[in-house]
mmCIF file of C-alpha atoms in Angstrom:
data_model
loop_
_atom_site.group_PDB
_atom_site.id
_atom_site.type_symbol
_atom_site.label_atom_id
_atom_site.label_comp_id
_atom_site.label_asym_id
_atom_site.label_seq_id
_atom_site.Cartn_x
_atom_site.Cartn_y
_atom_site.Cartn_z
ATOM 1 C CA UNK A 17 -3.909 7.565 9.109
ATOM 2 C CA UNK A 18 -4.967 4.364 8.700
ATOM 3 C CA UNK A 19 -7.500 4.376 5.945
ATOM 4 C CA UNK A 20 -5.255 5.745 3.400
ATOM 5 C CA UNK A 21 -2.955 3.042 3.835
ATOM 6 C CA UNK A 22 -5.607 0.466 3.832
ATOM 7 C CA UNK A 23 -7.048 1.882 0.225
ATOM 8 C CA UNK A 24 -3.278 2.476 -1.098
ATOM 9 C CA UNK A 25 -2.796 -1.283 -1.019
ATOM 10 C CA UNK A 26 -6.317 -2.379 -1.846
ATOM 11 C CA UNK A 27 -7.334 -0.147 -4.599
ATOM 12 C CA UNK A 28 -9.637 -3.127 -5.820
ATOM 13 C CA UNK A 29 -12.128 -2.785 -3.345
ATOM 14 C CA UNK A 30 -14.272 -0.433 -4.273
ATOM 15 C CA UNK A 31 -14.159 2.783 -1.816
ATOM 16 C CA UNK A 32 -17.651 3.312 -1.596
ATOM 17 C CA UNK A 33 -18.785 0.036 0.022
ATOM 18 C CA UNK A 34 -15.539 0.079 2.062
ATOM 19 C CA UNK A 35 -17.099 3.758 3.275
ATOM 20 C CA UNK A 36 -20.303 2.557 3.891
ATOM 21 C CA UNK A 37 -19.174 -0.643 5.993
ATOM 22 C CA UNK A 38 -16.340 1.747 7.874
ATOM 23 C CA UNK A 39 -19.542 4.149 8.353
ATOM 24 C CA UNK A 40 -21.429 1.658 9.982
ATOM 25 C CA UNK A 41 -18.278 0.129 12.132
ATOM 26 C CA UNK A 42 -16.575 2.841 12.956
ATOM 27 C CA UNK A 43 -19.526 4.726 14.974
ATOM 28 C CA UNK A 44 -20.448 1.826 16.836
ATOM 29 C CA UNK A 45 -16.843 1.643 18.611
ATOM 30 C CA UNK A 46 -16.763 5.348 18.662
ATOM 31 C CA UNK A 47 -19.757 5.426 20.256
ATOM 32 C CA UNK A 48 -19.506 3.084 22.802
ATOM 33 C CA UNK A 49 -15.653 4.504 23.839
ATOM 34 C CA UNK A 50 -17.918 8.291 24.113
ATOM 35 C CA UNK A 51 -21.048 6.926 25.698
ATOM 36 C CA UNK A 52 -18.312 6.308 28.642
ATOM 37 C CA UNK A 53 -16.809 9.717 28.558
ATOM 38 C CA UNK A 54 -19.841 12.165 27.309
ATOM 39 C CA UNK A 55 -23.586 13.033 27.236
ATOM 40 C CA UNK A 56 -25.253 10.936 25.471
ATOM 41 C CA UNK A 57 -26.751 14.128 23.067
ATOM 42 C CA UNK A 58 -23.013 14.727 22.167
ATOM 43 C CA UNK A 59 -22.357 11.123 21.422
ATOM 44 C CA UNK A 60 -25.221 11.394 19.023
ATOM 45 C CA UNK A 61 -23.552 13.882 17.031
ATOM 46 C CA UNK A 62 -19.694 12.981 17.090
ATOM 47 C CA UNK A 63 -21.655 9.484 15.604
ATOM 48 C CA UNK A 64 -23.051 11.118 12.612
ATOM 49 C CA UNK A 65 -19.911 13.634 11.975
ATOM 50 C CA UNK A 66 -17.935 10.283 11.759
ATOM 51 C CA UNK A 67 -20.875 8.762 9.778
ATOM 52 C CA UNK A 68 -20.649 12.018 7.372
ATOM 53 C CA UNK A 69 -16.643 12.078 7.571
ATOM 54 C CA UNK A 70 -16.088 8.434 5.857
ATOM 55 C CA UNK A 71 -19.066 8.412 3.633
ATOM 56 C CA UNK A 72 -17.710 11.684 2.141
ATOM 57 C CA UNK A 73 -14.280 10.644 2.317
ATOM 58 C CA UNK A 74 -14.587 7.653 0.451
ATOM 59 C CA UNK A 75 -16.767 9.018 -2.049
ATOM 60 C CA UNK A 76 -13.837 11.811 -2.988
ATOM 61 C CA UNK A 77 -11.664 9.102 -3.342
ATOM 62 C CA UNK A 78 -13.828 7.257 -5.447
ATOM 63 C CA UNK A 79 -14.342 10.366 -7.786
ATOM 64 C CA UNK A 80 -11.220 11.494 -7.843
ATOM 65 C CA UNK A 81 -8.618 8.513 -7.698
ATOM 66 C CA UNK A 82 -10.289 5.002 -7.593
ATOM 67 C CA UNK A 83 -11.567 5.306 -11.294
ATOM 68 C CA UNK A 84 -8.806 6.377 -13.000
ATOM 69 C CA UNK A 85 -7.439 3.863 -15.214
ATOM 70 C CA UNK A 86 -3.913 4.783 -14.537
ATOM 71 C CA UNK A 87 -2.808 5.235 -10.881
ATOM 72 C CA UNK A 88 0.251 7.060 -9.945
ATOM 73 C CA UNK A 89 1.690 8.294 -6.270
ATOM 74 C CA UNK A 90 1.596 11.611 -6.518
ATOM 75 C CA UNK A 91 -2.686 11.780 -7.903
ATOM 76 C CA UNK A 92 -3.299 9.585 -4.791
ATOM 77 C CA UNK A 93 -1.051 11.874 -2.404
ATOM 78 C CA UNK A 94 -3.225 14.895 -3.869
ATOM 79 C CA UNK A 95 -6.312 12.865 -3.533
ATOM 80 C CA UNK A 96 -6.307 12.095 0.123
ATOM 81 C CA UNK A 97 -5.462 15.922 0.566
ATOM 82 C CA UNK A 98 -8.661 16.868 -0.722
ATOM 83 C CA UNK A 99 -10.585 14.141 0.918
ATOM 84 C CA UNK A 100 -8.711 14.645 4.423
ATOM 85 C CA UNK A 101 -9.623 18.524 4.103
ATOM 86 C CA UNK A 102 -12.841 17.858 2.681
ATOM 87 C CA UNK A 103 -14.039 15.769 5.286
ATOM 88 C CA UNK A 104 -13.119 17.462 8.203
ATOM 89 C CA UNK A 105 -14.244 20.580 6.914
ATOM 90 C CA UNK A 106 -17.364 18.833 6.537
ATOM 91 C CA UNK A 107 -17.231 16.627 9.933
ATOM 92 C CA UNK A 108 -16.567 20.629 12.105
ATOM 93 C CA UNK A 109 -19.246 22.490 9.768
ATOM 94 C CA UNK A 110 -21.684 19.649 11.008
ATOM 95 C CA UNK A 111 -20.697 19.808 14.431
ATOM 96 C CA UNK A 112 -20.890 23.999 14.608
ATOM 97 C CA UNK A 113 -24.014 23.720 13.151
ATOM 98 C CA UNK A 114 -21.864 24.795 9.822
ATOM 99 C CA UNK A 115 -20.912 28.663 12.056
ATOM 100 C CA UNK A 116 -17.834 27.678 12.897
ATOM 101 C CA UNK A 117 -15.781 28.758 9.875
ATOM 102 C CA UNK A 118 -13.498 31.227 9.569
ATOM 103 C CA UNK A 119 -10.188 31.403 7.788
ATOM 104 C CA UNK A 120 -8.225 30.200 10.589
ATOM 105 C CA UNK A 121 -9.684 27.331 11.388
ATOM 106 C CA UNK A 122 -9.762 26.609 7.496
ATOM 107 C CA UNK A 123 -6.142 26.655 7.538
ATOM 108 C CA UNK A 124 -5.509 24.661 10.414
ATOM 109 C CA UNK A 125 -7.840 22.281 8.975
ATOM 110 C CA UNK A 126 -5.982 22.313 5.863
ATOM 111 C CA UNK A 127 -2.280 21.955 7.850
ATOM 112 C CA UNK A 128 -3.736 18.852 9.658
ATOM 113 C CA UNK A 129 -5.050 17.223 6.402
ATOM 114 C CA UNK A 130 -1.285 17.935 4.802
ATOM 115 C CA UNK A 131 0.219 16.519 7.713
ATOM 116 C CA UNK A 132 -1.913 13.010 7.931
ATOM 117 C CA UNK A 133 -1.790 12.879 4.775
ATOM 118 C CA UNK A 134 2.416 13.171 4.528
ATOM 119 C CA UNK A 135 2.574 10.360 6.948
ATOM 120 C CA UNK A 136 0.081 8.273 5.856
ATOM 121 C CA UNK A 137 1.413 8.705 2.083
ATOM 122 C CA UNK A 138 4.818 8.174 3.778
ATOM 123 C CA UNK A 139 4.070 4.686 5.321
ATOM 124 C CA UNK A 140 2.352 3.290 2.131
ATOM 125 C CA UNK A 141 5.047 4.524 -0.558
ATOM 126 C CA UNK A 142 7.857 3.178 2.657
ATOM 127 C CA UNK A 143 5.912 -0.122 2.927
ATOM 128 C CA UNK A 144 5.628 -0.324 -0.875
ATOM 129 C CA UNK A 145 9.149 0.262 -1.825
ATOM 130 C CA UNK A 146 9.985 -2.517 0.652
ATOM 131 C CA UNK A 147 7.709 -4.996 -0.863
ATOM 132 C CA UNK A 148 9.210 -4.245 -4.465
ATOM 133 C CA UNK A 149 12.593 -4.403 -2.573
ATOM 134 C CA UNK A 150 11.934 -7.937 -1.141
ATOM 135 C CA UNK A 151 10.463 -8.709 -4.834
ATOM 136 C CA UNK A 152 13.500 -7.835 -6.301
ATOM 137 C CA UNK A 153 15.563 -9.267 -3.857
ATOM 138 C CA UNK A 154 13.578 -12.983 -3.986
ATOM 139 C CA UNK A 155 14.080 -12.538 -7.548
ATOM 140 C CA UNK A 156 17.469 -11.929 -8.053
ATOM 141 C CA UNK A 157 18.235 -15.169 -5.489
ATOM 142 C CA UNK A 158 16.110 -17.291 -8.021
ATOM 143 C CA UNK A 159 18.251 -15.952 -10.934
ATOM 144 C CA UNK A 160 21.358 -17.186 -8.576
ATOM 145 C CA UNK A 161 20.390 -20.461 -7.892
ATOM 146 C CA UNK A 162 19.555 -20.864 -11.125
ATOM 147 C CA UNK A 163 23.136 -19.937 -12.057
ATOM 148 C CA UNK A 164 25.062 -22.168 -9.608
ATOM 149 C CA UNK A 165 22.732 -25.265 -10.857
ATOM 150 C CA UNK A 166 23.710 -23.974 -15.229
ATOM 151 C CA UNK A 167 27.192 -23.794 -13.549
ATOM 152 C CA UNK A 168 27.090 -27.170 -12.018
ATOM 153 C CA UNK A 169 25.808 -28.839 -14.661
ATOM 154 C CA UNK A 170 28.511 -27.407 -16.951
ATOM 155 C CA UNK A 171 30.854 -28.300 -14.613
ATOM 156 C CA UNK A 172 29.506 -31.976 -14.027
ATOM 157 C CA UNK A 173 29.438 -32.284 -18.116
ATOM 158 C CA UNK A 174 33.032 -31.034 -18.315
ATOM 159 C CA UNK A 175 34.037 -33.483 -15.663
ATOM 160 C CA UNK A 176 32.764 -36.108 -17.604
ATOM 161 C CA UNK A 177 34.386 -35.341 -20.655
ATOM 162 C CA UNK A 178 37.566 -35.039 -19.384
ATOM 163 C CA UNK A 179 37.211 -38.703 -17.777
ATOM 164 C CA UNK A 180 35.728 -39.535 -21.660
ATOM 165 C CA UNK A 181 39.219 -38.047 -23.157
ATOM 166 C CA UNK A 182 40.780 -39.663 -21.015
ATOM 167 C CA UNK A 183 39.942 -42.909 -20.996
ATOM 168 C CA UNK A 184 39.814 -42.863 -24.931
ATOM 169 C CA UNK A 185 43.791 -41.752 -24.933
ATOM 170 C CA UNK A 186 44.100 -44.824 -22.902
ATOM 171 C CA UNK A 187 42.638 -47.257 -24.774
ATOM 172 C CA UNK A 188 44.244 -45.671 -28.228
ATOM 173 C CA UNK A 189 47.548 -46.426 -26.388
ATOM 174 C CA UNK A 190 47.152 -49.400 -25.504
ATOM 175 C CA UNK A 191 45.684 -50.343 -29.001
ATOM 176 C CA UNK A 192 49.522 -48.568 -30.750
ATOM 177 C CA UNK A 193 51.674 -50.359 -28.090
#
């Protein structure tokens, strides 16, 4: 769920490098958390399924999303379908020795991939919405101090022209009396 989110709101860091470096990270701590709970043989493979898994991920995403010149919500929510799917279709073929296919486990595949990728599109349009709503909402207070200081200074210069009337209608009297 994560990794969606984290290219949503860095789509200048190129996905390939950021596959490559989650590649090499990612299998490490992976690895370690298995090499506790499995054979080692088995730890060898889940290692380079999640290897396979973000390498192929992120280089969907670069095809199909990060090089557009125009980005939009619903090409990225279509996007991560197809690398979700992709990947994992990928990630189980490689662990079944690519036998394990049938048209079943295709679907579920795809009905997980819709689901992550529902929530994960769900946080990052949710989280981005409420950073344009705080945007907006900073900018609007700007735009109302910057009233009450226009209307304060009108308000001071008005004061001060009153006093200036004023004291002028005093002095003309007392100059006609």
């Amino acid at each position: 769920l994560l990794l969606p989110i984290f290219l949503y709101f860095n789509q200048d860091i190129n996905p390939i490098q950021l596959g490559c470096a989650i590649a090499i990270a990612s299998p490490v701590f992976r690895g370690l958390v298995l090499l506790l709970t499995q054979n080692p043989a088995h730890v060898v493979a889940y290692t380079i399924a999640d290897i396979l898994y973000f390498l192929l991920y992120t280089l969907i995403y670069y095809l199909l999303y990060w090089r557009l010149t125009y980005h939009n919500d619903m090409a990225f929510f279509l996007t991560i379908i197809v690398c979700d799917y992709a990947s994992n279709v990928l990630e189980i073929g490689f662990l079944t020795d690519f036998h394990g296919y049938s048209i079943h486990v295709l679907a579920v595949v795809f009905v997980v991939a819709l689901i992550r990728t529902t929530i994960a599109s769900l946080i990052a349009f949710l989280l981005h919405y409420f950073q344009l709503l705080i945007v907006n909402s900073e900018e609007h207070e700007r735009q109302y101090y910057h009233f009450i200081w226009v209307a304060s200074a009108v308000k001071s210069e008005v004061y001060f022209m009153r006093k200036t009337i004023s004291d002028i209608e005093q002095v003309t009297k007392k100059a006609y009396v």
